[in-house]
Coordinates of C-alpha atoms in Angstrom, one line a residue:
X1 CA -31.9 -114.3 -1.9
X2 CA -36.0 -114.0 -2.1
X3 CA -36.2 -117.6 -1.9
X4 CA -34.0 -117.7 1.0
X5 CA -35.9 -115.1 2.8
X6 CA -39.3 -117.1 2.4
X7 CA -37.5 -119.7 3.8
X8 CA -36.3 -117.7 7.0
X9 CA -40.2 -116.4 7.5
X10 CA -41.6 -119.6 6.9
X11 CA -39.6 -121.7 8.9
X12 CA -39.5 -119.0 11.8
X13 CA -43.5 -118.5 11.4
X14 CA -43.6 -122.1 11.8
X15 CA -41.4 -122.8 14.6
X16 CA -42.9 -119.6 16.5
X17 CA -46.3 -121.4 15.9
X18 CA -45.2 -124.7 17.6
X19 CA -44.0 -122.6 20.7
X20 CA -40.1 -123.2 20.2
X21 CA -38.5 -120.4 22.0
X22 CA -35.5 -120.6 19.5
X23 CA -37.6 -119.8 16.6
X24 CA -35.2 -117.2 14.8
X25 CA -32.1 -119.6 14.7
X26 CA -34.6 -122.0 13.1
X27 CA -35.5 -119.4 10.1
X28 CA -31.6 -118.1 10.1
X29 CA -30.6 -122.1 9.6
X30 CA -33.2 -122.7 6.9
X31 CA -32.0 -119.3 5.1
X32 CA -28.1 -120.0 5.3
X33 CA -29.5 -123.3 4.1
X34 CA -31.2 -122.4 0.8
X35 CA -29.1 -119.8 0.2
X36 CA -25.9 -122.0 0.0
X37 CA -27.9 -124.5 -1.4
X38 CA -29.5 -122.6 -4.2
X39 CA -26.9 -120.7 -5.4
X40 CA -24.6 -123.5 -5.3
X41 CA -26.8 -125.6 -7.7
X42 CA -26.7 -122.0 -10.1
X43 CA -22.7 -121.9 -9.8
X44 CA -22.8 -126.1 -11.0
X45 CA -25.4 -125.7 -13.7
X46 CA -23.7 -122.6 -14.9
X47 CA -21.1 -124.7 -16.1
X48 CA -23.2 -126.8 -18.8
X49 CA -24.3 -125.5 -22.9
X50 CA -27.2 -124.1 -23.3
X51 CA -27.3 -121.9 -20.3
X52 CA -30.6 -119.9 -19.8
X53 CA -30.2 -116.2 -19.7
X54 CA -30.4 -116.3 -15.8
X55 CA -27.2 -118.8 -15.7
X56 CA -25.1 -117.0 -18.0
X57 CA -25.6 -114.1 -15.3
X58 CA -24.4 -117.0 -12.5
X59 CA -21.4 -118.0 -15.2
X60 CA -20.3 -114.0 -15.2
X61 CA -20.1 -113.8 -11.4
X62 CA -19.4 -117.3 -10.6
X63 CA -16.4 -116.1 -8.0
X64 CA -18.8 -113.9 -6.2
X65 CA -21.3 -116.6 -5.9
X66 CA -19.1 -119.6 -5.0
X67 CA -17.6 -117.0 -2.3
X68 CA -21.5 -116.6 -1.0
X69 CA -21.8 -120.2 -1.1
X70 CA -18.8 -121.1 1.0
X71 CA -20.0 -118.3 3.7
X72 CA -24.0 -119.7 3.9
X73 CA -22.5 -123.2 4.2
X74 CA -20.2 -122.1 7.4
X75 CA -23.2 -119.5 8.7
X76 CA -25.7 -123.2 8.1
X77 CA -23.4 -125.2 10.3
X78 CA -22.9 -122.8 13.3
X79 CA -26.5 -122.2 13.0
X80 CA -27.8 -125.7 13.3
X81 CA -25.5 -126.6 16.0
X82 CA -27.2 -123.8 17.9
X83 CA -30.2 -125.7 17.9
X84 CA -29.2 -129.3 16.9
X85 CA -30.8 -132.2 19.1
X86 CA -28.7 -135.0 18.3
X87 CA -31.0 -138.1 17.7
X88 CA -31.5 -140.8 14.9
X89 CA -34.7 -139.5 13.7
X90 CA -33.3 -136.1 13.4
X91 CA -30.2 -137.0 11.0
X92 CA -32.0 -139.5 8.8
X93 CA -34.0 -136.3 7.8
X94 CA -31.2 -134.1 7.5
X95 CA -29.3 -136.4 5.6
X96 CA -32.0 -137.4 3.3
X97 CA -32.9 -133.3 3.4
X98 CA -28.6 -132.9 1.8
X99 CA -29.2 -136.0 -0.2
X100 CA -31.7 -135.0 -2.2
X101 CA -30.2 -130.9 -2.8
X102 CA -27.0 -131.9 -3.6
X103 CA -28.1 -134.7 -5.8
X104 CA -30.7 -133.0 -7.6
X105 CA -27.9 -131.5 -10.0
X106 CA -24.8 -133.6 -9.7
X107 CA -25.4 -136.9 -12.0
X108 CA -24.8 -140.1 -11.1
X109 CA -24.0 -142.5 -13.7
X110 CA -25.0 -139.4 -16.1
X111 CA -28.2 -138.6 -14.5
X112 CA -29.3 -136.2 -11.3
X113 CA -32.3 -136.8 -9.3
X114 CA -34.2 -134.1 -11.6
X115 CA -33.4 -135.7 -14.7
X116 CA -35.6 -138.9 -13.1
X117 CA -39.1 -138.7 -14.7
X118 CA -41.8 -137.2 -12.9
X119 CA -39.6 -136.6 -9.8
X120 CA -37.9 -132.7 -10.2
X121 CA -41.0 -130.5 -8.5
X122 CA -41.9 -133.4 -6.0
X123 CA -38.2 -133.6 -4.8
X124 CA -38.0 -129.4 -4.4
X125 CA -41.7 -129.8 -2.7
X126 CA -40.1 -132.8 -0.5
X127 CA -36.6 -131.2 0.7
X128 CA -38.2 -128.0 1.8
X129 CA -41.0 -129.9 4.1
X130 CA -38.4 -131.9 5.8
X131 CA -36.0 -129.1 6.3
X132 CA -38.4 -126.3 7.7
X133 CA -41.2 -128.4 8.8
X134 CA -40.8 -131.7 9.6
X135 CA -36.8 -130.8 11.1
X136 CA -37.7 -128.7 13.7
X137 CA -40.8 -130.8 15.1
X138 CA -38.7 -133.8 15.5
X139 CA -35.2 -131.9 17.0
X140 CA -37.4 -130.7 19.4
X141 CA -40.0 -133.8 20.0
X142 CA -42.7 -131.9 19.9
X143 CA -45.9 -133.7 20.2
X144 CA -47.5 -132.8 17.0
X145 CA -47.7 -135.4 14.0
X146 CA -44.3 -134.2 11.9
X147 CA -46.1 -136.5 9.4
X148 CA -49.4 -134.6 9.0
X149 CA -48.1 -131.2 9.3
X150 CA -45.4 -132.5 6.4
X151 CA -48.1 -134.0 3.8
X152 CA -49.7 -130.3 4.4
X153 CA -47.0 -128.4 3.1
X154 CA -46.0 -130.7 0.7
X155 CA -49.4 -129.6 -1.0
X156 CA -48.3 -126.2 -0.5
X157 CA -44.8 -126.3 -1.5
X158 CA -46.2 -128.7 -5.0
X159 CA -48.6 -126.0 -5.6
X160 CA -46.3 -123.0 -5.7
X161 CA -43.8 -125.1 -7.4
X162 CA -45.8 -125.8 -10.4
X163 CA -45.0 -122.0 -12.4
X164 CA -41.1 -122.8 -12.4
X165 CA -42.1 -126.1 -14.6
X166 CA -44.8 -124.1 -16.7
X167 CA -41.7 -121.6 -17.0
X168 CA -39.5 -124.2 -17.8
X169 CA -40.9 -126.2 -20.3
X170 CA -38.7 -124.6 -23.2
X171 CA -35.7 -126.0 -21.2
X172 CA -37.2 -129.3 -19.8
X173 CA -36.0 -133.0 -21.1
X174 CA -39.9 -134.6 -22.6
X175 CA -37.7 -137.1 -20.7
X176 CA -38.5 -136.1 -17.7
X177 CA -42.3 -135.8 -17.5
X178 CA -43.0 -133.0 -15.2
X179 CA -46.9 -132.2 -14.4
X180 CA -47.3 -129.7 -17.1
X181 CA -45.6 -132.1 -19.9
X182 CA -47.9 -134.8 -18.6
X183 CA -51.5 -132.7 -18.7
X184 CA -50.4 -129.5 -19.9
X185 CA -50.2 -126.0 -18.5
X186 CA -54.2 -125.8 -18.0
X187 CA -54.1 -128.7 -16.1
X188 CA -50.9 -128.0 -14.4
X189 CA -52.5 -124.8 -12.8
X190 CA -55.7 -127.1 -12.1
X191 CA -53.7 -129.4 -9.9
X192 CA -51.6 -126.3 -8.6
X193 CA -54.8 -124.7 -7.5
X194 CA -56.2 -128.2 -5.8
X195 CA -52.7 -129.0 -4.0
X196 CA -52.7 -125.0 -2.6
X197 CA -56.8 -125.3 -1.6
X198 CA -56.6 -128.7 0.3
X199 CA -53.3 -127.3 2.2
X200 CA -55.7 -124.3 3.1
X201 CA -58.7 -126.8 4.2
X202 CA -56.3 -129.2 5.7
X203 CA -54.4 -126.3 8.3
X204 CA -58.2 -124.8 9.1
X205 CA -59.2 -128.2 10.0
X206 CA -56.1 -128.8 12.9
X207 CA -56.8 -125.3 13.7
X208 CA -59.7 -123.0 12.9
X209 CA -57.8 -119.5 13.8
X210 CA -56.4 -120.0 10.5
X211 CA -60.0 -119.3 8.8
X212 CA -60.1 -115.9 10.3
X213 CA -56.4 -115.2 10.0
X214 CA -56.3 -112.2 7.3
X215 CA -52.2 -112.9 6.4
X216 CA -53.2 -116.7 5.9
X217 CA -56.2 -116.0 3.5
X218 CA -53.6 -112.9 1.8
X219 CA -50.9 -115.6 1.4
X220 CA -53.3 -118.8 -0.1
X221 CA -55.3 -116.2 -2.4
X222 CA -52.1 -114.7 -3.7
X223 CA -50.2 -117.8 -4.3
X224 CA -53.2 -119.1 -6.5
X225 CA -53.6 -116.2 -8.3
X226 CA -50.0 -116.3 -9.6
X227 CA -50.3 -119.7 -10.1
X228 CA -53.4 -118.9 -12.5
X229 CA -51.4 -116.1 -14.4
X230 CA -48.2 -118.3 -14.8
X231 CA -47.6 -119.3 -19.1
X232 CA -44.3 -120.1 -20.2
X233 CA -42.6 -116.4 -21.1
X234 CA -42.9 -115.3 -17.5
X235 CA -39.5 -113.5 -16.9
X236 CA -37.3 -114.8 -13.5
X237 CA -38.8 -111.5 -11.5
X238 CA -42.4 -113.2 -12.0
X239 CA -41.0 -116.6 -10.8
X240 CA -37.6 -116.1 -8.6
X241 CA -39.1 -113.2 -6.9
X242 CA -43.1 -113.0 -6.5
X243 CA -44.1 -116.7 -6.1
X244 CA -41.4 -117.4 -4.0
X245 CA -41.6 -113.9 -2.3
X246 CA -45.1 -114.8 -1.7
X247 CA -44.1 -117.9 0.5
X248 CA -42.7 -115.8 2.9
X249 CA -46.6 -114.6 3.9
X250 CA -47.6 -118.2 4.5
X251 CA -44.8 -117.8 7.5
X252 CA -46.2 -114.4 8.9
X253 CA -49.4 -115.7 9.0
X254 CA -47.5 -117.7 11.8
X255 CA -47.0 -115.0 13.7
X256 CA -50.7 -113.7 13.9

């Protein structure tokens, strides 16, 4: 639900930046959107041995979950028809948006998309850029670069995402060669910290308000801080619901 919410504030913040008048059915189709796609991948995973503590809650109340997901799915479709543009452009990244959530836990020839190495934390950094950034800029052809505005929150979305792997290196494959495995959790946090900067330095640069904009600098200084006092015990509260609560002030800065 937290993760959902940032999703809603950042993809209404951003939307409301950009001048769409239809901002809030933007933020309600990116939050329907996580939230059936998020818990969804829980309900699958839930399924497998070795469960983590978090799952085996999922596995207990599986029926109430699979009943949330089937109601964010149908809430996700009436929302983006409310605002859907049909065009080329625009499905290509929707369906490579779906492609890469529903993939990234059902296995192909006995692997998902997360199991790739080095590709879990820059497919989660690359589905939520098309879906709440680059999405609305091309439905509504608005002419800003989808592409520039996309690489920025990449960085953004890479940097935040770096914790869950420092979290999850107990449950982690080696196989799969996340950032942390690679350099370790000091340098992790090192290229966390870089990624979240040059997203900072990067948004200043297109537009300078940002510098003075007190929410921004809240939501870039609290996001590295967590970053810094990530380590591998940090509970699902620290993770699930700070960092990714913490997402939802990058979109308010939107708003100012």
């Amino acid at each position: 639900m937290v993760v959902s919410l940032s999703a809603l504030l950042l993809s209404a913040g951003f939307t409301f930046y950009l001048g769409i008048n239809n901002w809030m059915n933007y933020g309600l189709f990116s939050f329907f959107s996580t939230l059936a796609v998020y818990n969804g991948q829980r309900v699958f995973k839930s399924k497998k041995l070795n469960e983590t503590p978090w799952l085996q809650w999922v596995s207990r109340n599986r029926v109430v979950l699979t009943f949330v997901v089937a109601t964010a799915t149908i809430s996700a479709v009436w929302s983006l028809l409310s605002i859907l543009n049909f065009g080329w452009n625009t499905a290509a990244v929707l369906i490579l948006s779906g492609f890469i959530s529903v993939l990234y836990v059902i296995k192909i020839r006995g692997k998902s998309l997360r199991e790739i190495p080095h590709l879990k934390i820059h497919l989660i950094a690359l589905s939520w850029t098309l879906l709440l950034i680059v999405f609305p800029i091309i439905n509504e052809s608005i002419f800003v670069s989808a592409w520039e505005y996309g690489f920025m929150h990449y960085l953004f979305i890479l940097g935040v995402t770096i914790p869950f792997d420092i979290r999850d290196l107990k449950y982690d494959s080696v196989s799969q060669k996340t950032i942390p495995q690679l350099v370790g959790v000091l340098g992790a946090k090192m290229i966390g910290v870089v990624t979240i900067f040059l997203f900072a330095v990067l948004l200043v640069q297109v537009n300078p308000s940002f510098a003075l904009n007190p929410m921004f600098i809240s939501a870039i200084s609290i996001q590295i801080l967590l970053l810094i006092f990530s380590n591998e015990n940090r509970s699902d509260i620290y993770c699930a619901g700070l960092i990714d609560g913490a997402i939802g002030l990058l979109g308010l800065s939107y708003f100012f």
